[in-house]
Amino acid sequence: MVGAGWSVWKFSRGVRQLELHRLILALIIFCVLSMAFLAYYVSNNPKIKEAPPLPFSDCDGGAMPPGESVGAVGEGPGVQRAPLFLPPRHGRPRQVKAVDNSRTEPVVLVFVESIYSQLGQEIVAILESSRFHYRTEIAPGKGDIPTLTERNRGRYTLIIYENLLKYVNLDAWNRDLVDKYCAEYGVGVIGFYKANENSLLSAQLKGFPLFLHSHLGLRDYRINPNAPLLFITKPNQVEQGPLPGDDWTIFQSNHSTYEPVLLASTKSSEALGHFGPGTSRAFHATVVQDLGLHDGIQRVLFGNNLNYWLHKLIFVDAIAYLTGKRLCLSLDRHILVDVDDIFVGKEGTRMKVSDVEALLNTQNKLRNLVPNFTFNLGFSGKFYHTGTDEEDRGDDTLLQHRNDFWWFPHMWSHMQPHLFHNVSVLAEQMRLNKAFAQEHGIPTDMGYAVAPHHSGVYPVHSQLYEAWKSVWGIRVTSTEEYPHLRPARYRRGFIHNRIQVLPRQTCGLFTHTIFYNEYPGGSKELDKSIRGGELFLTVLLNPISIFMTHLSNYGNNRLGLYTFESLVKFVQCWTNLKLQTLPPVRLAEKYFQIFPEERDPLWQNPCHDKRHKDIWSKEKTCDRLPKFLVIGPQKTGTTALHSFLSLHPAITSSFPSPTTFEEIQFFGGANYDNGIDWYMDFFPFPSNVSTDFMFEKSANYFDTEAAAKRAAALLPRAKILAVLINPSDRAYSWYQHQRAHQDPAALNNSFHAVVTADPSAARDLLTLQRRCLNPGTYATHLERWLLHYQPSQLHIVDGALLRSNPALVMDGIQRFLGVTPIFNYTQALMYDDSKGFWCQRLEGGRSKCLGKSKGRRYPEMSPESRAFLAEFYREHNLELLHLLNRLGQPLPSWLRQELQSTSWS
């Protein structure tokens, strides 16, 4: 009985152990499956979607960004802003003299502490962003200041001092000079005073009825609505809360010439206790406007630098006011928000139905604030319905509301156009996208497109432009890459192949910035950009802004909606700017009406910018660009020099042009519009990049206004050869050249009549006169080239010596270029008696010379013409003498003779 019970117990125990093992195994399997499911879910859904942040409220306060209240930019927790109500001014209004600096050039003179000073760089950045011309000078502690006048005109319309003390502490002579200039020419002064550890707590500004009180902590910034300089700035706001730092300076004066612009109260009652009770509650001026009632000069003085955003806004208004609106943008601001990558994006980052509804809702709200505001959607049709089921329904909702938005095409497969080397293949990709658009009723007539990653727009991929025009009829595009991505203030537009390219701006939102609380640097960085930071300044300083955003910025936390609704409200709270939106084609027309000088591009070297090289066709190489240029001028022997250079085994000339023969004439004429692809086709692929020297000769480069700047942009390391002969002989040779080409003005007028013609002569005669005389003002043209090239890159060839002893000249050129091996031109050249000049030596003692059009013989110049030209060029030749001496270059033999002759006569 006991044995049987024991057996039953053992059996039941075994069964229980087996069930326990199975249970443990089942739990393990369940855990593994759960982890696998969780991993799948997490990988396809980055995180549970948080509630989107609320945009900034209207001007009277309201909703704050999630988790904190908003105060001053760059501060910790703040408080809501409140409207400003200052008591009206009592008594008669002050008579402010209107600014009249019409007798000055529209250039700003900026005195900086050093080329590296932060404030100086910020001043320059705002001037550059506004496209205002300026000149910087290191502020002199002692010594002379730059020349302020030229030919009875002022050279500067505004003077800015980074350090106000450098202005007030000028020595008596220079201070009197500056002040007399400002008073006579109506020039204003802007100055900044930033206290440091050596600054006195209180002091009177030397020579002014104005007292400074420094090292203060301030709060509750407000704008004085009575300040005459206010233009963009709207004066009905208060920025409550503490201002950053405790190094603020306030201004105090009883003189009627000073009008406060910005005011604040002190943080503590002890700061200005010696002023009496209640001082901490009083408002003190931190920016003042000097109305010129004291000494006839209008000024704006800042009690700090430009770090605080409101100072930048007032600084822009100060420039406009003190220049009589000569340096001032209008109040109109056009913005366009592009939403790239529609239908593109991995699962979990795309828009859902609720996101599309929010997009429509925000667009409608913004239309009440920005006339015609419409989101501009860029699509790649291949990726339609490639998200989750919920995201695919979002795709369908976008298409249901397709007529509520503007649309523009990307590439069908979102590939970079520069990867396609064949126009037909590129066009086929576009046709697939167009077929998708037509199938789904997407409008295709906007005339605007954007290439993925800006590929092919700049640096120009000519196949992209051709395909765009043939498939879509594109008239406008945009890029952030011209001329470079950074700094953003340099971005410009241009026109190429009849397509208008507009600058595109970033707004701090990229494909990965999809959650507010995970914004790089924290959400406060995004808010700072909106509230007076980079994004706000982009709108402030650019009359037209196209912003790049992405599909993912409108799903998830909908940061795109938050950013632009907040930005628009902030701009309208603090400024008088008139925001509006135009479709891309009309926007481009407006842009080039405002900036017509940007129509012509300035081609850069793609290999000098890594980003550009990454989006440039791999079939192209900068090795096909020349190492040196022969720039002319015409009729000085440049063709002979070209033929001599081409004899060198290591030197290769450009291929001949079917229309301009040995000259490409790229930098100096209409051929420049063809782009660098066209230019590089004139050069072979070098067999050895380091030892092969490719060059081109175009004699019209020398005196063409734009040639030096264009050449330096594409070929900054190139060496430059210029051939100079007696300018009188050059002028006569050009006249004879035109006679040989049947120019009626040359055939119907003597040379003397041409060069002495008065300004009332016939147009064709004056054109011939200009082409005879102007290239011979050598120093003027060389100085322009030296603005873009270093003196060590320039070599002056003595044209007279080239004609009489070319081997000697060619030896000097070889040393200048650093070309190897040294070629023996003494053996390679021979003098041809019948031609009267040097030619290539062939086997058997024969010669190979230039064609019949070269080396023509014509009658001697008349003595009266030579005398006239000697006098005409006398000052120009003296300028050339001084220039060559400064450069350390030898004087051409003809120049020595000419100077001796004119000196003796």
PDB file of C-alpha atoms in Angstrom, residues 88-295:
ATOM      1  CA  PRO A  88       1.939 111.777 -24.703  1.00  0.00           C
ATOM      2  CA  ARG A  89       4.614 114.478 -25.038  1.00  0.00           C
ATOM      3  CA  HIS A  90       3.505 117.848 -23.668  1.00  0.00           C
ATOM      4  CA  GLY A  91       4.276 121.191 -25.217  1.00  0.00           C
ATOM      5  CA  ARG A  92       5.281 122.036 -28.779  1.00  0.00           C
ATOM      6  CA  PRO A  93       6.830 119.200 -30.843  1.00  0.00           C
ATOM      7  CA  ARG A  94      10.512 119.556 -31.600  1.00  0.00           C
ATOM      8  CA  GLN A  95      11.450 120.619 -35.106  1.00  0.00           C
ATOM      9  CA  VAL A  96      13.736 117.944 -36.504  1.00  0.00           C
ATOM     10  CA  LYS A  97      15.758 118.937 -39.553  1.00  0.00           C
ATOM     11  CA  ALA A  98      15.130 116.644 -42.501  1.00  0.00           C
ATOM     12  CA  VAL A  99      18.095 114.501 -43.472  1.00  0.00           C
ATOM     13  CA  ASP A 100      19.657 115.555 -46.789  1.00  0.00           C
ATOM     14  CA  ASN A 101      22.813 113.699 -47.750  1.00  0.00           C
ATOM     15  CA  SER A 102      22.157 113.705 -51.479  1.00  0.00           C
ATOM     16  CA  ARG A 103      25.679 115.017 -52.126  1.00  0.00           C
ATOM     17  CA  THR A 104      27.217 111.797 -50.812  1.00  0.00           C
ATOM     18  CA  GLU A 105      27.815 108.360 -52.263  1.00  0.00           C
ATOM     19  CA  PRO A 106      25.521 105.654 -50.810  1.00  0.00           C
ATOM     20  CA  VAL A 107      28.380 104.007 -48.906  1.00  0.00           C
ATOM     21  CA  VAL A 108      28.716 103.421 -45.138  1.00  0.00           C
ATOM     22  CA  LEU A 109      32.049 104.041 -43.413  1.00  0.00           C
ATOM     23  CA  VAL A 110      32.443 101.602 -40.517  1.00  0.00           C
ATOM     24  CA  PHE A 111      35.160 102.129 -37.914  1.00  0.00           C
ATOM     25  CA  VAL A 112      35.861  98.819 -36.169  1.00  0.00           C
ATOM     26  CA  GLU A 113      38.167  97.957 -33.285  1.00  0.00           C
ATOM     27  CA  SER A 114      39.760  95.117 -35.258  1.00  0.00           C
ATOM     28  CA  ILE A 115      38.910  92.882 -38.194  1.00  0.00           C
ATOM     29  CA  TYR A 116      38.034  90.147 -35.679  1.00  0.00           C
ATOM     30  CA  SER A 117      35.795  92.121 -33.298  1.00  0.00           C
ATOM     31  CA  GLN A 118      32.386  90.545 -32.823  1.00  0.00           C
ATOM     32  CA  LEU A 119      30.358  93.755 -32.923  1.00  0.00           C
ATOM     33  CA  GLY A 120      32.160  94.915 -36.044  1.00  0.00           C
ATOM     34  CA  GLN A 121      31.341  91.638 -37.757  1.00  0.00           C
ATOM     35  CA  GLU A 122      27.680  91.928 -36.734  1.00  0.00           C
ATOM     36  CA  ILE A 123      27.481  95.457 -38.138  1.00  0.00           C
ATOM     37  CA  VAL A 124      29.015  94.300 -41.413  1.00  0.00           C
ATOM     38  CA  ALA A 125      26.705  91.252 -41.533  1.00  0.00           C
ATOM     39  CA  ILE A 126      23.609  93.457 -41.393  1.00  0.00           C
ATOM     40  CA  LEU A 127      25.000  95.795 -44.066  1.00  0.00           C
ATOM     41  CA  GLU A 128      25.845  92.864 -46.317  1.00  0.00           C
ATOM     42  CA  SER A 129      22.478  91.192 -45.764  1.00  0.00           C
ATOM     43  CA  SER A 130      20.774  94.447 -46.731  1.00  0.00           C
ATOM     44  CA  ARG A 131      23.070  94.755 -49.780  1.00  0.00           C
ATOM     45  CA  PHE A 132      24.374  98.126 -48.628  1.00  0.00           C
ATOM     46  CA  HIS A 133      27.839  99.171 -49.781  1.00  0.00           C
ATOM     47  CA  TYR A 134      30.346  99.837 -47.022  1.00  0.00           C
ATOM     48  CA  ARG A 135      34.019 100.317 -46.221  1.00  0.00           C
ATOM     49  CA  THR A 136      35.632  99.212 -42.979  1.00  0.00           C
ATOM     50  CA  GLU A 137      38.549 100.968 -41.317  1.00  0.00           C
ATOM     51  CA  ILE A 138      40.364 100.229 -38.090  1.00  0.00           C
ATOM     52  CA  ALA A 139      39.339 103.092 -35.795  1.00  0.00           C
ATOM     53  CA  PRO A 140      42.409 105.285 -35.337  1.00  0.00           C
ATOM     54  CA  GLY A 141      43.460 106.083 -31.808  1.00  0.00           C
ATOM     55  CA  LYS A 142      45.625 108.777 -33.305  1.00  0.00           C
ATOM     56  CA  GLY A 143      46.484 109.830 -36.803  1.00  0.00           C
ATOM     57  CA  ASP A 144      44.550 110.616 -39.940  1.00  0.00           C
ATOM     58  CA  ILE A 145      41.151 109.303 -40.881  1.00  0.00           C
ATOM     59  CA  PRO A 146      40.292 108.253 -44.471  1.00  0.00           C
ATOM     60  CA  THR A 147      39.629 110.866 -47.127  1.00  0.00           C
ATOM     61  CA  LEU A 148      35.985 111.868 -46.782  1.00  0.00           C
ATOM     62  CA  THR A 149      35.403 113.902 -49.951  1.00  0.00           C
ATOM     63  CA  GLU A 150      36.214 113.581 -53.622  1.00  0.00           C
ATOM     64  CA  ARG A 151      35.403 116.126 -56.367  1.00  0.00           C
ATOM     65  CA  ASN A 152      33.115 118.108 -54.079  1.00  0.00           C
ATOM     66  CA  ARG A 153      31.067 115.049 -53.124  1.00  0.00           C
ATOM     67  CA  GLY A 154      31.009 113.133 -49.892  1.00  0.00           C
ATOM     68  CA  ARG A 155      32.379 109.611 -50.151  1.00  0.00           C
ATOM     69  CA  TYR A 156      30.161 108.280 -47.342  1.00  0.00           C
ATOM     70  CA  THR A 157      26.522 108.789 -46.432  1.00  0.00           C
ATOM     71  CA  LEU A 158      26.778 107.391 -42.891  1.00  0.00           C
ATOM     72  CA  ILE A 159      29.542 106.812 -40.329  1.00  0.00           C
ATOM     73  CA  ILE A 160      29.354 103.994 -37.786  1.00  0.00           C
ATOM     74  CA  TYR A 161      31.670 103.630 -34.807  1.00  0.00           C
ATOM     75  CA  GLU A 162      31.862 100.227 -33.168  1.00  0.00           C
ATOM     76  CA  ASN A 163      33.328 102.009 -30.141  1.00  0.00           C
ATOM     77  CA  LEU A 164      31.714 105.384 -29.481  1.00  0.00           C
ATOM     78  CA  LEU A 165      34.709 106.478 -27.410  1.00  0.00           C
ATOM     79  CA  LYS A 166      36.968 106.304 -30.478  1.00  0.00           C
ATOM     80  CA  TYR A 167      34.782 109.014 -31.964  1.00  0.00           C
ATOM     81  CA  VAL A 168      34.472 111.327 -28.958  1.00  0.00           C
ATOM     82  CA  ASN A 169      38.178 110.981 -28.101  1.00  0.00           C
ATOM     83  CA  LEU A 170      39.492 111.851 -31.563  1.00  0.00           C
ATOM     84  CA  ASP A 171      42.187 114.501 -31.499  1.00  0.00           C
ATOM     85  CA  ALA A 172      40.863 118.020 -32.024  1.00  0.00           C
ATOM     86  CA  TRP A 173      41.963 118.219 -35.674  1.00  0.00           C
ATOM     87  CA  ASN A 174      40.335 114.969 -36.808  1.00  0.00           C
ATOM     88  CA  ARG A 175      37.239 115.446 -34.645  1.00  0.00           C
ATOM     89  CA  ASP A 176      36.715 118.844 -36.194  1.00  0.00           C
ATOM     90  CA  LEU A 177      37.268 117.348 -39.652  1.00  0.00           C
ATOM     91  CA  VAL A 178      34.667 114.614 -39.097  1.00  0.00           C
ATOM     92  CA  ASP A 179      32.098 116.924 -37.555  1.00  0.00           C
ATOM     93  CA  LYS A 180      32.455 119.546 -40.286  1.00  0.00           C
ATOM     94  CA  TYR A 181      32.045 116.832 -42.916  1.00  0.00           C
ATOM     95  CA  CYS A 182      28.932 115.467 -41.204  1.00  0.00           C
ATOM     96  CA  ALA A 183      27.383 118.916 -40.810  1.00  0.00           C
ATOM     97  CA  GLU A 184      28.144 120.059 -44.363  1.00  0.00           C
ATOM     98  CA  TYR A 185      27.062 116.872 -46.145  1.00  0.00           C
ATOM     99  CA  GLY A 186      24.187 115.889 -43.846  1.00  0.00           C
ATOM    100  CA  VAL A 187      25.931 112.695 -42.679  1.00  0.00           C
ATOM    101  CA  GLY A 188      24.793 110.996 -39.482  1.00  0.00           C
ATOM    102  CA  VAL A 189      26.724 108.952 -36.933  1.00  0.00           C
ATOM    103  CA  ILE A 190      25.835 105.689 -35.177  1.00  0.00           C
ATOM    104  CA  GLY A 191      27.887 104.761 -32.121  1.00  0.00           C
ATOM    105  CA  PHE A 192      27.949 101.887 -29.645  1.00  0.00           C
ATOM    106  CA  TYR A 193      29.063 102.100 -26.035  1.00  0.00           C
ATOM    107  CA  LYS A 194      29.725  98.759 -24.334  1.00  0.00           C
ATOM    108  CA  ALA A 195      30.956  99.052 -20.750  1.00  0.00           C
ATOM    109  CA  ASN A 196      33.938  96.958 -19.667  1.00  0.00           C
ATOM    110  CA  GLU A 197      35.711  96.352 -16.363  1.00  0.00           C
ATOM    111  CA  ASN A 198      37.572  99.685 -16.672  1.00  0.00           C
ATOM    112  CA  SER A 199      34.490 101.788 -17.401  1.00  0.00           C
ATOM    113  CA  LEU A 200      33.358 104.359 -14.842  1.00  0.00           C
ATOM    114  CA  LEU A 201      29.966 103.824 -13.267  1.00  0.00           C
ATOM    115  CA  SER A 202      28.944 107.379 -14.210  1.00  0.00           C
ATOM    116  CA  ALA A 203      30.562 109.904 -16.537  1.00  0.00           C
ATOM    117  CA  GLN A 204      29.769 112.678 -18.972  1.00  0.00           C
ATOM    118  CA  LEU A 205      30.329 111.926 -22.635  1.00  0.00           C
ATOM    119  CA  LYS A 206      33.170 114.196 -23.731  1.00  0.00           C
ATOM    120  CA  GLY A 207      31.887 117.178 -25.688  1.00  0.00           C
ATOM    121  CA  PHE A 208      28.199 116.326 -25.270  1.00  0.00           C
ATOM    122  CA  PRO A 209      25.509 117.348 -22.738  1.00  0.00           C
ATOM    123  CA  LEU A 210      24.953 113.649 -22.103  1.00  0.00           C
ATOM    124  CA  PHE A 211      25.708 111.470 -19.071  1.00  0.00           C
ATOM    125  CA  LEU A 212      26.378 107.722 -19.095  1.00  0.00           C
ATOM    126  CA  HIS A 213      25.591 105.304 -16.246  1.00  0.00           C
ATOM    127  CA  SER A 214      27.053 101.857 -16.775  1.00  0.00           C
ATOM    128  CA  HIS A 215      27.269  98.334 -15.365  1.00  0.00           C
ATOM    129  CA  LEU A 216      23.519  98.116 -14.852  1.00  0.00           C
ATOM    130  CA  GLY A 217      21.086  95.234 -14.905  1.00  0.00           C
ATOM    131  CA  LEU A 218      17.862  96.159 -16.694  1.00  0.00           C
ATOM    132  CA  ARG A 219      14.410  94.739 -17.303  1.00  0.00           C
ATOM    133  CA  ASP A 220      11.147  95.423 -19.150  1.00  0.00           C
ATOM    134  CA  TYR A 221      12.320  96.812 -22.488  1.00  0.00           C
ATOM    135  CA  ARG A 222       9.965  99.183 -24.290  1.00  0.00           C
ATOM    136  CA  ILE A 223       9.936 101.389 -27.385  1.00  0.00           C
ATOM    137  CA  ASN A 224       9.289 105.114 -27.328  1.00  0.00           C
ATOM    138  CA  PRO A 225       6.591 105.838 -29.944  1.00  0.00           C
ATOM    139  CA  ASN A 226       7.840 109.453 -30.231  1.00  0.00           C
ATOM    140  CA  ALA A 227      11.265 108.468 -31.597  1.00  0.00           C
ATOM    141  CA  PRO A 228      11.471 109.934 -35.138  1.00  0.00           C
ATOM    142  CA  LEU A 229      13.667 107.130 -36.464  1.00  0.00           C
ATOM    143  CA  LEU A 230      11.026 104.409 -36.097  1.00  0.00           C
ATOM    144  CA  PHE A 231      10.100 102.956 -39.481  1.00  0.00           C
ATOM    145  CA  ILE A 232      10.055  99.175 -39.455  1.00  0.00           C
ATOM    146  CA  THR A 233       9.811  98.961 -35.664  1.00  0.00           C
ATOM    147  CA  LYS A 234       6.277  98.997 -34.232  1.00  0.00           C
ATOM    148  CA  PRO A 235       6.288 100.894 -30.905  1.00  0.00           C
ATOM    149  CA  ASN A 236       3.363  99.294 -29.076  1.00  0.00           C
ATOM    150  CA  GLN A 237       5.113  96.400 -27.393  1.00  0.00           C
ATOM    151  CA  VAL A 238       6.910  95.759 -24.107  1.00  0.00           C
ATOM    152  CA  GLU A 239       9.425  92.948 -23.715  1.00  0.00           C
ATOM    153  CA  GLN A 240       8.969  92.182 -20.054  1.00  0.00           C
ATOM    154  CA  GLY A 241      11.510  90.357 -17.959  1.00  0.00           C
ATOM    155  CA  PRO A 242      15.229  90.837 -17.328  1.00  0.00           C
ATOM    156  CA  LEU A 243      17.567  91.820 -20.161  1.00  0.00           C
ATOM    157  CA  PRO A 244      20.647  89.630 -20.643  1.00  0.00           C
ATOM    158  CA  GLY A 245      23.725  90.627 -18.653  1.00  0.00           C
ATOM    159  CA  ASP A 246      24.530  93.337 -16.119  1.00  0.00           C
ATOM    160  CA  ASP A 247      26.685  95.539 -18.386  1.00  0.00           C
ATOM    161  CA  TRP A 248      24.034  97.874 -19.776  1.00  0.00           C
ATOM    162  CA  THR A 249      24.543 101.622 -20.097  1.00  0.00           C
ATOM    163  CA  ILE A 250      21.788 104.213 -19.863  1.00  0.00           C
ATOM    164  CA  PHE A 251      21.859 107.810 -21.099  1.00  0.00           C
ATOM    165  CA  GLN A 252      20.654 110.848 -19.171  1.00  0.00           C
ATOM    166  CA  SER A 253      20.366 114.453 -20.357  1.00  0.00           C
ATOM    167  CA  ASN A 254      18.177 117.497 -19.974  1.00  0.00           C
ATOM    168  CA  HIS A 255      19.031 118.776 -23.455  1.00  0.00           C
ATOM    169  CA  SER A 256      16.162 118.828 -25.959  1.00  0.00           C
ATOM    170  CA  THR A 257      18.327 117.270 -28.703  1.00  0.00           C
ATOM    171  CA  TYR A 258      18.060 113.784 -27.187  1.00  0.00           C
ATOM    172  CA  GLU A 259      15.022 111.594 -27.777  1.00  0.00           C
ATOM    173  CA  PRO A 260      14.902 108.156 -26.099  1.00  0.00           C
ATOM    174  CA  VAL A 261      14.343 105.239 -28.486  1.00  0.00           C
ATOM    175  CA  LEU A 262      14.492 102.204 -26.181  1.00  0.00           C
ATOM    176  CA  LEU A 263      13.824 102.410 -22.459  1.00  0.00           C
ATOM    177  CA  ALA A 264      14.076  99.977 -19.551  1.00  0.00           C
ATOM    178  CA  SER A 265      13.899  99.994 -15.773  1.00  0.00           C
ATOM    179  CA  THR A 266      16.662  98.781 -13.480  1.00  0.00           C
ATOM    180  CA  LYS A 267      16.491  95.358 -11.886  1.00  0.00           C
ATOM    181  CA  SER A 268      17.099  96.669  -8.356  1.00  0.00           C
ATOM    182  CA  SER A 269      16.436  99.899  -6.491  1.00  0.00           C
ATOM    183  CA  GLU A 270      20.074 100.089  -5.360  1.00  0.00           C
ATOM    184  CA  ALA A 271      21.456 100.355  -8.894  1.00  0.00           C
ATOM    185  CA  LEU A 272      20.660 104.067  -9.217  1.00  0.00           C
ATOM    186  CA  GLY A 273      19.846 104.861  -5.601  1.00  0.00           C
ATOM    187  CA  HIS A 274      21.654 108.199  -5.781  1.00  0.00           C
ATOM    188  CA  PHE A 275      18.954 109.408  -8.191  1.00  0.00           C
ATOM    189  CA  GLY A 276      16.358 109.329  -5.416  1.00  0.00           C
ATOM    190  CA  PRO A 277      13.448 107.064  -4.466  1.00  0.00           C
ATOM    191  CA  GLY A 278      11.412 105.348  -7.175  1.00  0.00           C
ATOM    192  CA  THR A 279      14.300 105.217  -9.627  1.00  0.00           C
ATOM    193  CA  SER A 280      14.025 101.490 -10.182  1.00  0.00           C
ATOM    194  CA  ARG A 281      10.467 101.972 -11.408  1.00  0.00           C
ATOM    195  CA  ALA A 282      11.445 104.795 -13.784  1.00  0.00           C
ATOM    196  CA  PHE A 283      12.325 104.174 -17.417  1.00  0.00           C
ATOM    197  CA  HIS A 284      15.877 104.922 -18.573  1.00  0.00           C
ATOM    198  CA  ALA A 285      17.051 105.357 -22.140  1.00  0.00           C
ATOM    199  CA  THR A 286      19.428 102.669 -23.417  1.00  0.00           C
ATOM    200  CA  VAL A 287      19.268 103.886 -27.026  1.00  0.00           C
ATOM    201  CA  VAL A 288      18.963 107.609 -27.759  1.00  0.00           C
ATOM    202  CA  GLN A 289      18.511 109.621 -30.901  1.00  0.00           C
ATOM    203  CA  ASP A 290      20.409 112.906 -31.155  1.00  0.00           C
ATOM    204  CA  LEU A 291      18.190 115.174 -33.244  1.00  0.00           C
ATOM    205  CA  GLY A 292      21.075 117.481 -34.146  1.00  0.00           C
ATOM    206  CA  LEU A 293      19.777 120.439 -32.112  1.00  0.00           C
ATOM    207  CA  HIS A 294      23.083 120.683 -30.218  1.00  0.00           C
ATOM    208  CA  ASP A 295      25.653 120.834 -33.046  1.00  0.00           C
TER     209      ASP A 295
END
